[in-house]
């Protein structure tokens, strides 16, 4: 998948290759994900201008993928890239943003081109593409759930389980910061409100659980094709993300092996489930061992830094004069962590879908279903009889 488009250009574009023919494309679902991405306490004025809506311009006929490359488009209502007055050059780079590094890379003292492409506006295109690919996952009852775990000093201890996550999804959707824990949600909102008063910004920790993932996706044979490596790359590829963890993550360093590794148990009465009956009482591995799914839910955490555009500015340099200056301010968000959790949910689901098609792919959905069913039969543990 590739995206193109500037934050204030005419539109954002997504190109998706490799989808089998016959996937039912649910544009209402894609638009609902786009709407979720626009929400959240602390979002900036841009979200009141835009009402993101996907247009499918290639690769889909009568609601079904054809097997050809798919092109999606989202119009930018705030399109003004060539208007030198409304979209002026930016000479005072924002610490934390791509501004300075981009000026060094493209040999200019105007940060405009860099910030237009580096902007998290691009994530609308990514969410649209990933949400389309999730239409395939839904046929195999693979579902992703992303939320905000916490920010600053407000941390939820909510447990996400196979049986309980749908109730948490409702609680998340009722929260203005996508946090299913009402008390913590209120605390995060307070932090964002404080940041608004102080002309400051807030990041946060997002978490994604993917349910119904069959074992054996990904590989241990090539380091860059390990599923955890790909998921980590996808999460770190989201604007403003500075950390990624699978399962227990960094906390594995604080425990002995016996307290980390998830004992295996076979429950033959549950062999019809996606994990084929291979149960684990714990899921510290986050559903991935040796770069492959093990049948447990895939669990990923991603840390987002506070938005780097501060209303009060930060110490910087004027690239035209070389003198000290406060960084430029362009309209921005106080916090976009709720939106980031939507982006993360979608990019993680996309990596699962990519690995799923590598293992079970075919030119048509009929072939994908047939291959998946035959793999299930072969993978089922023998009865030993
Ligand atoms: C965003 C749109 C942008 C920013 C934000 C994300 O709109 P504008 O720059 O026109 O206000 O609100 O981008 C950034 C935080 C950033 O640093 O670039 C969006 O649609 O998500």
mmCIF file of C-alpha atoms and ligand atoms in Angstrom:
data_model
loop_
_atom_site.group_PDB
_atom_site.id
_atom_site.type_symbol
_atom_site.label_atom_id
_atom_site.label_comp_id
_atom_site.label_asym_id
_atom_site.label_seq_id
_atom_site.Cartn_x
_atom_site.Cartn_y
_atom_site.Cartn_z
ATOM 1 C CA UNK A 1 0.000 0.000 0.000
ATOM 2 C CA UNK A 2 1.196 3.520 -0.817
ATOM 3 C CA UNK A 3 -0.317 6.894 -0.138
ATOM 4 C CA UNK A 4 0.224 10.250 -1.821
ATOM 5 C CA UNK A 5 -1.007 13.753 -1.173
ATOM 6 C CA UNK A 6 -0.265 16.905 0.786
ATOM 7 C CA UNK A 7 -2.119 18.107 3.871
ATOM 8 C CA UNK A 8 -3.479 21.138 1.968
ATOM 9 C CA UNK A 9 -3.356 19.692 -1.559
ATOM 10 C CA UNK A 10 -6.522 18.841 -3.488
ATOM 11 C CA UNK A 11 -6.821 15.270 -2.199
ATOM 12 C CA UNK A 12 -5.177 12.273 -0.546
ATOM 13 C CA UNK A 13 -4.722 9.118 -2.601
ATOM 14 C CA UNK A 14 -4.176 5.473 -1.615
ATOM 15 C CA UNK A 15 -2.950 2.682 -3.897
ATOM 16 C CA UNK A 16 -3.536 -0.910 -2.764
ATOM 17 C CA UNK A 17 -2.135 -3.873 -4.676
ATOM 18 C CA UNK A 18 -2.505 -7.606 -4.140
ATOM 19 C CA UNK A 19 -6.135 -7.855 -3.045
ATOM 20 C CA UNK A 20 -7.896 -10.951 -4.403
ATOM 21 C CA UNK A 21 -11.000 -10.565 -6.537
ATOM 22 C CA UNK A 22 -14.357 -10.874 -4.821
ATOM 23 C CA UNK A 23 -13.846 -9.002 -1.541
ATOM 24 C CA UNK A 24 -16.995 -7.099 -0.612
ATOM 25 C CA UNK A 25 -15.936 -3.474 -0.120
ATOM 26 C CA UNK A 26 -17.911 -1.848 2.665
ATOM 27 C CA UNK A 27 -17.487 1.887 2.062
ATOM 28 C CA UNK A 28 -19.725 2.655 5.055
ATOM 29 C CA UNK A 29 -17.203 0.847 7.260
ATOM 30 C CA UNK A 30 -14.305 2.772 5.672
ATOM 31 C CA UNK A 31 -16.132 6.085 6.178
ATOM 32 C CA UNK A 32 -16.928 5.147 9.783
ATOM 33 C CA UNK A 33 -13.208 4.543 10.419
ATOM 34 C CA UNK A 34 -12.398 7.882 8.762
ATOM 35 C CA UNK A 35 -14.962 9.599 10.997
ATOM 36 C CA UNK A 36 -13.471 7.955 14.098
ATOM 37 C CA UNK A 37 -10.041 9.190 13.041
ATOM 38 C CA UNK A 38 -11.339 12.751 12.968
ATOM 39 C CA UNK A 39 -12.674 12.667 16.509
ATOM 40 C CA UNK A 40 -11.208 13.128 19.952
ATOM 41 C CA UNK A 41 -10.934 15.736 22.670
ATOM 42 C CA UNK A 42 -8.106 18.115 21.815
ATOM 43 C CA UNK A 43 -8.358 17.850 18.045
ATOM 44 C CA UNK A 44 -7.720 21.057 16.082
ATOM 45 C CA UNK A 45 -9.970 23.229 13.935
ATOM 46 C CA UNK A 46 -9.078 21.325 10.761
ATOM 47 C CA UNK A 47 -11.383 18.492 11.763
ATOM 48 C CA UNK A 48 -14.333 20.901 11.806
ATOM 49 C CA UNK A 49 -13.570 21.811 8.189
ATOM 50 C CA UNK A 50 -13.092 18.307 6.818
ATOM 51 C CA UNK A 51 -15.657 15.524 6.644
ATOM 52 C CA UNK A 52 -13.529 12.705 5.263
ATOM 53 C CA UNK A 53 -15.258 10.431 2.818
ATOM 54 C CA UNK A 54 -13.697 7.741 0.637
ATOM 55 C CA UNK A 55 -14.097 7.632 -3.111
ATOM 56 C CA UNK A 56 -13.109 4.400 -4.834
ATOM 57 C CA UNK A 57 -11.801 5.186 -8.312
ATOM 58 C CA UNK A 58 -10.191 1.890 -9.406
ATOM 59 C CA UNK A 59 -10.156 -1.820 -8.713
ATOM 60 C CA UNK A 60 -13.720 -2.204 -7.447
ATOM 61 C CA UNK A 61 -16.801 -2.985 -9.536
ATOM 62 C CA UNK A 62 -20.305 -3.228 -8.143
ATOM 63 C CA UNK A 63 -18.959 -3.324 -4.619
ATOM 64 C CA UNK A 64 -16.484 -6.172 -5.217
ATOM 65 C CA UNK A 65 -12.729 -6.041 -5.716
ATOM 66 C CA UNK A 66 -11.708 -7.110 -9.227
ATOM 67 C CA UNK A 67 -8.135 -8.209 -8.453
ATOM 68 C CA UNK A 68 -6.734 -5.060 -10.091
ATOM 69 C CA UNK A 69 -4.924 -2.298 -8.173
ATOM 70 C CA UNK A 70 -7.336 -0.306 -6.013
ATOM 71 C CA UNK A 71 -7.228 3.483 -5.834
ATOM 72 C CA UNK A 72 -8.934 5.477 -3.095
ATOM 73 C CA UNK A 73 -9.303 9.221 -2.874
ATOM 74 C CA UNK A 74 -10.256 11.583 -0.039
ATOM 75 C CA UNK A 75 -10.890 15.221 -0.934
ATOM 76 C CA UNK A 76 -9.243 17.958 1.171
ATOM 77 C CA UNK A 77 -11.787 20.722 1.709
ATOM 78 C CA UNK A 78 -9.012 22.935 3.083
ATOM 79 C CA UNK A 79 -7.104 22.799 -0.194
ATOM 80 C CA UNK A 80 -4.825 25.837 -0.630
ATOM 81 C CA UNK A 81 -1.333 24.575 -1.356
ATOM 82 C CA UNK A 82 -0.633 27.040 -4.176
ATOM 83 C CA UNK A 83 -2.060 30.031 -2.313
ATOM 84 C CA UNK A 84 1.085 31.879 -1.144
ATOM 85 C CA UNK A 85 -0.880 34.078 1.253
ATOM 86 C CA UNK A 86 -2.910 31.400 3.029
ATOM 87 C CA UNK A 87 -0.140 28.810 2.854
ATOM 88 C CA UNK A 88 3.050 30.843 3.373
ATOM 89 C CA UNK A 89 6.641 29.628 3.625
ATOM 90 C CA UNK A 90 7.723 28.451 7.096
ATOM 91 C CA UNK A 91 11.235 29.477 8.125
ATOM 92 C CA UNK A 92 11.280 28.698 11.880
ATOM 93 C CA UNK A 93 11.276 24.886 12.251
ATOM 94 C CA UNK A 94 9.284 23.275 15.053
ATOM 95 C CA UNK A 95 11.408 21.092 17.366
ATOM 96 C CA UNK A 96 9.973 17.587 17.161
ATOM 97 C CA UNK A 97 8.481 18.028 13.682
ATOM 98 C CA UNK A 98 10.025 16.971 10.380
ATOM 99 C CA UNK A 99 10.661 20.649 9.504
ATOM 100 C CA UNK A 100 14.406 21.029 10.115
ATOM 101 C CA UNK A 101 15.457 17.560 8.941
ATOM 102 C CA UNK A 102 13.385 18.029 5.766
ATOM 103 C CA UNK A 103 15.039 21.386 5.019
ATOM 104 C CA UNK A 104 18.457 19.741 5.343
ATOM 105 C CA UNK A 105 17.371 16.866 3.108
ATOM 106 C CA UNK A 106 15.751 18.927 0.350
ATOM 107 C CA UNK A 107 18.150 21.885 0.616
ATOM 108 C CA UNK A 108 15.725 24.680 1.351
ATOM 109 C CA UNK A 109 14.984 27.216 4.098
ATOM 110 C CA UNK A 110 11.217 26.753 3.634
ATOM 111 C CA UNK A 111 9.735 23.933 5.722
ATOM 112 C CA UNK A 112 6.446 24.021 3.769
ATOM 113 C CA UNK A 113 6.954 21.069 1.401
ATOM 114 C CA UNK A 114 8.208 18.870 4.223
ATOM 115 C CA UNK A 115 5.405 19.650 6.641
ATOM 116 C CA UNK A 116 2.738 19.248 3.993
ATOM 117 C CA UNK A 117 3.745 15.630 3.410
ATOM 118 C CA UNK A 118 4.898 14.820 6.945
ATOM 119 C CA UNK A 119 1.559 15.988 8.376
ATOM 120 C CA UNK A 120 -0.585 13.378 10.053
ATOM 121 C CA UNK A 121 -3.318 14.374 7.636
ATOM 122 C CA UNK A 122 -1.785 11.562 5.538
ATOM 123 C CA UNK A 123 -3.125 9.040 8.033
ATOM 124 C CA UNK A 124 -6.616 9.576 6.579
ATOM 125 C CA UNK A 125 -5.376 7.933 3.368
ATOM 126 C CA UNK A 126 -3.737 5.138 5.331
ATOM 127 C CA UNK A 127 -6.814 4.461 7.439
ATOM 128 C CA UNK A 128 -8.953 4.313 4.284
ATOM 129 C CA UNK A 129 -6.642 1.766 2.652
ATOM 130 C CA UNK A 130 -6.263 -0.357 5.761
ATOM 131 C CA UNK A 131 -10.014 -0.282 6.437
ATOM 132 C CA UNK A 132 -10.643 -1.545 2.919
ATOM 133 C CA UNK A 133 -8.237 -4.427 3.490
ATOM 134 C CA UNK A 134 -10.003 -5.158 6.798
ATOM 135 C CA UNK A 135 -13.094 -6.003 4.745
ATOM 136 C CA UNK A 136 -11.204 -9.206 3.842
ATOM 137 C CA UNK A 137 -10.250 -9.936 7.438
ATOM 138 C CA UNK A 138 -13.872 -9.655 8.503
ATOM 139 C CA UNK A 139 -14.728 -12.597 6.224
ATOM 140 C CA UNK A 140 -12.459 -14.705 8.442
ATOM 141 C CA UNK A 141 -13.777 -13.193 11.671
ATOM 142 C CA UNK A 142 -10.473 -11.477 12.404
ATOM 143 C CA UNK A 143 -11.188 -8.235 14.249
ATOM 144 C CA UNK A 144 -8.987 -5.461 15.600
ATOM 145 C CA UNK A 145 -9.672 -3.304 18.635
ATOM 146 C CA UNK A 146 -7.576 -0.211 19.382
ATOM 147 C CA UNK A 147 -7.848 2.204 22.269
ATOM 148 C CA UNK A 148 -5.929 4.681 24.396
ATOM 149 C CA UNK A 149 -4.352 3.086 27.494
ATOM 150 C CA UNK A 150 -3.252 6.350 29.085
ATOM 151 C CA UNK A 151 -1.262 9.599 29.034
ATOM 152 C CA UNK A 152 0.958 11.616 31.405
ATOM 153 C CA UNK A 153 0.066 9.991 34.778
ATOM 154 C CA UNK A 154 -3.395 8.598 33.956
ATOM 155 C CA UNK A 155 -3.100 4.884 33.162
ATOM 156 C CA UNK A 156 -5.899 2.379 32.764
ATOM 157 C CA UNK A 157 -5.441 -1.145 34.098
ATOM 158 C CA UNK A 158 -8.413 -2.442 32.114
ATOM 159 C CA UNK A 159 -7.973 -6.070 30.960
ATOM 160 C CA UNK A 160 -8.869 -6.821 27.340
ATOM 161 C CA UNK A 161 -10.130 -10.380 26.838
ATOM 162 C CA UNK A 162 -11.523 -12.432 23.975
ATOM 163 C CA UNK A 163 -14.905 -12.463 25.657
ATOM 164 C CA UNK A 164 -14.983 -8.919 26.990
ATOM 165 C CA UNK A 165 -13.537 -6.725 24.267
ATOM 166 C CA UNK A 166 -16.802 -5.905 22.554
ATOM 167 C CA UNK A 167 -18.179 -4.308 25.736
ATOM 168 C CA UNK A 168 -14.944 -2.339 25.980
ATOM 169 C CA UNK A 169 -15.389 -1.183 22.399
ATOM 170 C CA UNK A 170 -18.715 0.378 23.349
ATOM 171 C CA UNK A 171 -17.052 2.075 26.342
ATOM 172 C CA UNK A 172 -14.227 3.291 24.115
ATOM 173 C CA UNK A 173 -16.676 4.741 21.617
ATOM 174 C CA UNK A 174 -18.421 6.600 24.447
ATOM 175 C CA UNK A 175 -15.102 8.187 25.503
ATOM 176 C CA UNK A 176 -13.888 11.482 24.013
ATOM 177 C CA UNK A 177 -10.327 10.149 24.117
ATOM 178 C CA UNK A 178 -10.979 6.550 22.994
ATOM 179 C CA UNK A 179 -10.237 5.197 26.474
ATOM 180 C CA UNK A 180 -12.704 2.532 27.657
ATOM 181 C CA UNK A 181 -11.971 3.304 31.318
ATOM 182 C CA UNK A 182 -14.324 6.190 32.229
ATOM 183 C CA UNK A 183 -12.303 7.431 35.221
ATOM 184 C CA UNK A 184 -9.010 7.454 33.291
ATOM 185 C CA UNK A 185 -10.721 8.965 30.276
ATOM 186 C CA UNK A 186 -11.805 11.917 32.461
ATOM 187 C CA UNK A 187 -8.230 12.317 33.750
ATOM 188 C CA UNK A 188 -6.757 12.316 30.249
ATOM 189 C CA UNK A 189 -9.301 14.956 29.218
ATOM 190 C CA UNK A 190 -8.195 17.074 32.193
ATOM 191 C CA UNK A 191 -4.577 16.795 31.087
ATOM 192 C CA UNK A 192 -5.497 17.872 27.561
ATOM 193 C CA UNK A 193 -7.536 20.762 28.929
ATOM 194 C CA UNK A 194 -4.576 21.838 31.063
ATOM 195 C CA UNK A 195 -2.301 21.643 28.000
ATOM 196 C CA UNK A 196 -4.739 23.805 26.053
ATOM 197 C CA UNK A 197 -4.651 26.497 28.743
ATOM 198 C CA UNK A 198 -0.843 26.281 28.887
ATOM 199 C CA UNK A 199 -0.552 26.335 25.061
ATOM 200 C CA UNK A 200 1.082 22.915 25.318
ATOM 201 C CA UNK A 201 0.361 19.437 23.867
ATOM 202 C CA UNK A 202 -0.204 15.826 25.065
ATOM 203 C CA UNK A 203 0.675 12.400 23.576
ATOM 204 C CA UNK A 204 -0.274 9.003 24.960
ATOM 205 C CA UNK A 205 -0.089 5.230 24.761
ATOM 206 C CA UNK A 206 -2.273 3.380 22.248
ATOM 207 C CA UNK A 207 -2.949 -0.356 22.388
ATOM 208 C CA UNK A 208 -4.311 -2.724 19.748
ATOM 209 C CA UNK A 209 -5.622 -6.275 20.168
ATOM 210 C CA UNK A 210 -6.402 -8.414 17.134
ATOM 211 C CA UNK A 211 -8.762 -11.339 17.759
ATOM 212 C CA UNK A 212 -9.376 -14.464 15.703
ATOM 213 C CA UNK A 213 -5.885 -14.527 14.190
ATOM 214 C CA UNK A 214 -4.989 -18.071 13.074
ATOM 215 C CA UNK A 215 -1.587 -19.455 14.075
ATOM 216 C CA UNK A 216 1.225 -19.650 11.545
ATOM 217 C CA UNK A 217 1.079 -16.163 9.965
ATOM 218 C CA UNK A 218 4.439 -14.486 9.417
ATOM 219 C CA UNK A 219 7.728 -16.356 9.388
ATOM 220 C CA UNK A 220 10.908 -17.002 11.340
ATOM 221 C CA UNK A 221 13.031 -17.574 8.236
ATOM 222 C CA UNK A 222 13.776 -13.972 7.246
ATOM 223 C CA UNK A 223 14.306 -11.225 9.787
ATOM 224 C CA UNK A 224 12.534 -8.501 7.852
ATOM 225 C CA UNK A 225 9.509 -10.721 7.199
ATOM 226 C CA UNK A 226 8.942 -11.607 10.838
ATOM 227 C CA UNK A 227 5.444 -10.423 11.644
ATOM 228 C CA UNK A 228 6.543 -8.607 14.797
ATOM 229 C CA UNK A 229 9.187 -6.752 12.771
ATOM 230 C CA UNK A 230 6.598 -5.717 10.227
ATOM 231 C CA UNK A 231 4.077 -4.658 12.848
ATOM 232 C CA UNK A 232 6.773 -2.672 14.643
ATOM 233 C CA UNK A 233 7.663 -0.968 11.361
ATOM 234 C CA UNK A 234 4.042 -0.171 10.635
ATOM 235 C CA UNK A 235 3.453 1.324 14.092
ATOM 236 C CA UNK A 236 6.688 3.325 14.060
ATOM 237 C CA UNK A 237 5.643 4.522 10.613
ATOM 238 C CA UNK A 238 2.712 6.400 12.128
ATOM 239 C CA UNK A 239 3.503 10.085 12.529
ATOM 240 C CA UNK A 240 4.685 10.979 16.069
ATOM 241 C CA UNK A 241 5.089 7.376 17.326
ATOM 242 C CA UNK A 242 8.261 6.868 19.345
ATOM 243 C CA UNK A 243 7.855 3.372 20.767
ATOM 244 C CA UNK A 244 6.303 0.021 19.973
ATOM 245 C CA UNK A 245 5.951 -3.083 22.109
ATOM 246 C CA UNK A 246 4.499 -6.531 21.441
ATOM 247 C CA UNK A 247 2.775 -8.257 24.366
ATOM 248 C CA UNK A 248 4.638 -7.597 27.615
ATOM 249 C CA UNK A 249 7.156 -5.576 25.637
ATOM 250 C CA UNK A 250 9.957 -4.002 27.616
ATOM 251 C CA UNK A 251 8.569 -5.518 30.842
ATOM 252 C CA UNK A 252 10.025 -8.915 29.805
ATOM 253 C CA UNK A 253 13.352 -7.561 31.024
ATOM 254 C CA UNK A 254 12.004 -7.321 34.573
ATOM 255 C CA UNK A 255 10.974 -10.997 34.930
ATOM 256 C CA UNK A 256 12.459 -14.499 34.916
ATOM 257 C CA UNK A 257 11.703 -16.766 31.966
ATOM 258 C CA UNK A 258 9.239 -18.836 33.973
ATOM 259 C CA UNK A 259 7.209 -15.668 34.529
ATOM 260 C CA UNK A 260 7.290 -14.588 30.886
ATOM 261 C CA UNK A 261 6.642 -17.574 28.609
ATOM 262 C CA UNK A 262 3.026 -18.633 28.140
ATOM 263 C CA UNK A 263 2.513 -22.376 28.926
ATOM 264 C CA UNK A 264 0.811 -24.352 26.120
ATOM 265 C CA UNK A 265 -2.312 -26.436 26.678
ATOM 266 C CA UNK A 266 -4.399 -28.274 24.090
ATOM 267 C CA UNK A 267 -8.149 -28.178 24.602
ATOM 268 C CA UNK A 268 -9.606 -30.445 21.884
ATOM 269 C CA UNK A 269 -13.137 -29.253 22.598
ATOM 270 C CA UNK A 270 -12.084 -25.856 21.231
ATOM 271 C CA UNK A 271 -10.374 -27.025 18.040
ATOM 272 C CA UNK A 272 -13.062 -25.250 15.994
ATOM 273 C CA UNK A 273 -11.779 -21.891 17.297
ATOM 274 C CA UNK A 274 -9.197 -19.811 15.464
ATOM 275 C CA UNK A 275 -6.385 -21.053 17.744
ATOM 276 C CA UNK A 276 -7.285 -24.695 16.889
ATOM 277 C CA UNK A 277 -7.530 -25.457 20.618
ATOM 278 C CA UNK A 278 -3.997 -24.397 21.556
ATOM 279 C CA UNK A 279 -4.801 -22.382 24.679
ATOM 280 C CA UNK A 280 -2.551 -20.210 26.824
ATOM 281 C CA UNK A 281 -3.515 -19.007 30.277
ATOM 282 C CA UNK A 282 -1.393 -15.896 29.700
ATOM 283 C CA UNK A 283 -0.494 -13.972 26.561
ATOM 284 C CA UNK A 284 2.768 -12.274 27.455
ATOM 285 C CA UNK A 285 4.090 -12.991 23.958
ATOM 286 C CA UNK A 286 1.302 -10.833 22.522
ATOM 287 C CA UNK A 287 0.300 -13.624 20.153
ATOM 288 C CA UNK A 288 3.635 -13.773 18.307
ATOM 289 C CA UNK A 289 6.472 -16.271 18.810
ATOM 290 C CA UNK A 290 9.420 -16.545 16.418
ATOM 291 C CA UNK A 291 7.920 -13.869 14.186
ATOM 292 C CA UNK A 292 4.751 -15.951 13.677
ATOM 293 C CA UNK A 293 1.284 -15.817 15.156
ATOM 294 C CA UNK A 294 0.627 -18.534 17.740
ATOM 295 C CA UNK A 295 -3.176 -18.364 17.794
ATOM 296 C CA UNK A 296 -3.475 -16.006 20.740
ATOM 297 C CA UNK A 297 -4.686 -12.435 20.182
ATOM 298 C CA UNK A 298 -1.995 -10.164 18.754
ATOM 299 C CA UNK A 299 -1.325 -7.393 21.278
ATOM 300 C CA UNK A 300 0.657 -4.261 20.396
ATOM 301 C CA UNK A 301 1.354 -1.016 22.259
ATOM 302 C CA UNK A 302 2.499 2.190 20.588
ATOM 303 C CA UNK A 303 3.677 5.379 22.269
ATOM 304 C CA UNK A 304 2.837 8.712 20.649
ATOM 305 C CA UNK A 305 4.797 11.841 21.524
ATOM 306 C CA UNK A 306 2.974 15.113 22.179
ATOM 307 C CA UNK A 307 2.174 17.020 18.946
ATOM 308 C CA UNK A 308 5.181 19.175 18.076
ATOM 309 C CA UNK A 309 3.209 22.273 17.094
ATOM 310 C CA UNK A 310 2.872 24.257 20.339
ATOM 311 C CA UNK A 311 0.842 27.459 20.397
ATOM 312 C CA UNK A 312 3.478 28.969 22.671
ATOM 313 C CA UNK A 313 6.277 27.899 20.287
ATOM 314 C CA UNK A 314 9.639 26.451 21.299
ATOM 315 C CA UNK A 315 13.191 27.768 20.984
ATOM 316 C CA UNK A 316 14.335 27.460 17.370
ATOM 317 C CA UNK A 317 16.314 29.209 14.655
ATOM 318 C CA UNK A 318 15.199 31.378 11.749
ATOM 319 C CA UNK A 319 16.597 29.526 8.736
ATOM 320 C CA UNK A 320 16.750 32.761 6.685
ATOM 321 C CA UNK A 321 18.781 34.782 9.179
ATOM 322 C CA UNK A 322 20.382 32.105 11.376
ATOM 323 C CA UNK A 323 19.178 34.034 14.444
ATOM 324 C CA UNK A 324 17.331 32.648 17.471
ATOM 325 C CA UNK A 325 13.538 32.572 17.050
ATOM 326 C CA UNK A 326 10.439 30.890 18.448
ATOM 327 C CA UNK A 327 9.186 28.053 16.237
ATOM 328 C CA UNK A 328 6.372 28.877 13.829
ATOM 329 C CA UNK A 329 2.812 28.052 14.818
ATOM 330 C CA UNK A 330 0.346 26.582 12.377
ATOM 331 C CA UNK A 331 -3.151 25.594 13.482
ATOM 332 C CA UNK A 332 -2.832 22.182 15.145
ATOM 333 C CA UNK A 333 -4.149 19.729 17.715
ATOM 334 C CA UNK A 334 -3.582 19.843 21.470
ATOM 335 C CA UNK A 335 -3.789 16.045 21.400
ATOM 336 C CA UNK A 336 -4.452 13.578 18.595
ATOM 337 C CA UNK A 337 -3.955 10.424 20.665
ATOM 338 C CA UNK A 338 -7.540 9.217 20.180
ATOM 339 C CA UNK A 339 -7.091 9.556 16.417
ATOM 340 C CA UNK A 340 -3.716 7.832 16.644
ATOM 341 C CA UNK A 341 -5.363 4.807 18.255
ATOM 342 C CA UNK A 342 -7.638 4.517 15.211
ATOM 343 C CA UNK A 343 -4.658 4.749 12.874
ATOM 344 C CA UNK A 344 -2.749 2.153 14.883
ATOM 345 C CA UNK A 345 -5.710 -0.235 14.963
ATOM 346 C CA UNK A 346 -5.884 -0.017 11.191
ATOM 347 C CA UNK A 347 -2.192 -0.366 10.381
ATOM 348 C CA UNK A 348 -1.799 -3.362 12.699
ATOM 349 C CA UNK A 349 -4.843 -5.026 11.107
ATOM 350 C CA UNK A 350 -3.332 -4.340 7.691
ATOM 351 C CA UNK A 351 -0.113 -6.170 8.598
ATOM 352 C CA UNK A 352 -2.151 -9.144 9.804
ATOM 353 C CA UNK A 353 -4.041 -9.136 6.490
ATOM 354 C CA UNK A 354 -0.800 -8.942 4.513
ATOM 355 C CA UNK A 355 0.619 -11.951 6.376
ATOM 356 C CA UNK A 356 -2.717 -13.764 6.021
ATOM 357 C CA UNK A 357 -2.671 -13.359 2.243
ATOM 358 C CA UNK A 358 0.959 -14.439 2.043
ATOM 359 C CA UNK A 359 -0.002 -17.701 3.739
ATOM 360 C CA UNK A 360 -3.493 -18.255 2.378
ATOM 361 C CA UNK A 361 -3.681 -15.979 -0.678
ATOM 362 C CA UNK A 362 -5.124 -16.599 -4.110
ATOM 363 C CA UNK A 363 -6.468 -14.659 -7.048
ATOM 364 C CA UNK A 364 -10.064 -14.934 -5.861
ATOM 365 C CA UNK A 365 -11.789 -15.057 -2.491
ATOM 366 C CA UNK A 366 -13.050 -18.532 -3.331
ATOM 367 C CA UNK A 367 -9.445 -19.692 -3.578
ATOM 368 C CA UNK A 368 -8.481 -17.915 -0.353
ATOM 369 C CA UNK A 369 -11.347 -19.621 1.498
ATOM 370 C CA UNK A 370 -10.460 -23.023 0.002
ATOM 371 C CA UNK A 371 -6.780 -22.658 0.887
ATOM 372 C CA UNK A 372 -7.609 -21.526 4.427
ATOM 373 C CA UNK A 373 -10.029 -24.425 4.971
ATOM 374 C CA UNK A 374 -7.535 -26.983 3.672
ATOM 375 C CA UNK A 375 -4.771 -25.545 5.890
ATOM 376 C CA UNK A 376 -7.086 -25.792 8.919
ATOM 377 C CA UNK A 377 -7.732 -29.463 8.207
ATOM 378 C CA UNK A 378 -4.022 -30.202 7.881
ATOM 379 C CA UNK A 379 -3.019 -28.138 10.915
ATOM 380 C CA UNK A 380 -5.557 -29.663 13.308
ATOM 381 C CA UNK A 381 -3.657 -31.732 15.901
ATOM 382 C CA UNK A 382 -4.183 -35.481 15.429
ATOM 383 C CA UNK A 383 -6.265 -37.301 18.014
ATOM 384 C CA UNK A 384 -3.452 -39.793 18.677
ATOM 385 C CA UNK A 385 -5.907 -42.642 18.098
HETATM 386 C C1 LIG B 1 -4.413 16.444 10.623
HETATM 387 C C2 LIG B 1 -4.548 17.582 9.933
HETATM 388 C C3 LIG B 1 -3.632 18.698 10.140
HETATM 389 C C4 LIG B 1 -3.224 18.773 11.593
HETATM 390 C C5 LIG B 1 -2.645 17.471 12.103
HETATM 391 C C6 LIG B 1 -3.347 16.264 11.615
HETATM 392 O O1 LIG B 1 -4.331 19.802 9.714
HETATM 393 P P1 LIG B 1 -3.783 21.309 9.643
HETATM 394 O O2 LIG B 1 -2.291 21.249 9.568
HETATM 395 O O3 LIG B 1 -4.432 21.862 8.419
HETATM 396 O O4 LIG B 1 -4.297 21.946 10.897
HETATM 397 O O5 LIG B 1 -4.348 19.074 12.385
HETATM 398 O O6 LIG B 1 -1.325 17.386 11.694
HETATM 399 C C7 LIG B 1 -0.357 17.491 12.624
HETATM 400 C C8 LIG B 1 -0.566 17.354 13.891
HETATM 401 C C9 LIG B 1 0.969 17.743 12.150
HETATM 402 O O7 LIG B 1 1.877 17.903 12.990
HETATM 403 O O8 LIG B 1 1.152 17.866 10.964
HETATM 404 C C10 LIG B 1 -5.313 15.306 10.409
HETATM 405 O O9 LIG B 1 -6.232 15.359 9.541
HETATM 406 O O10 LIG B 1 -5.144 14.295 11.118
#
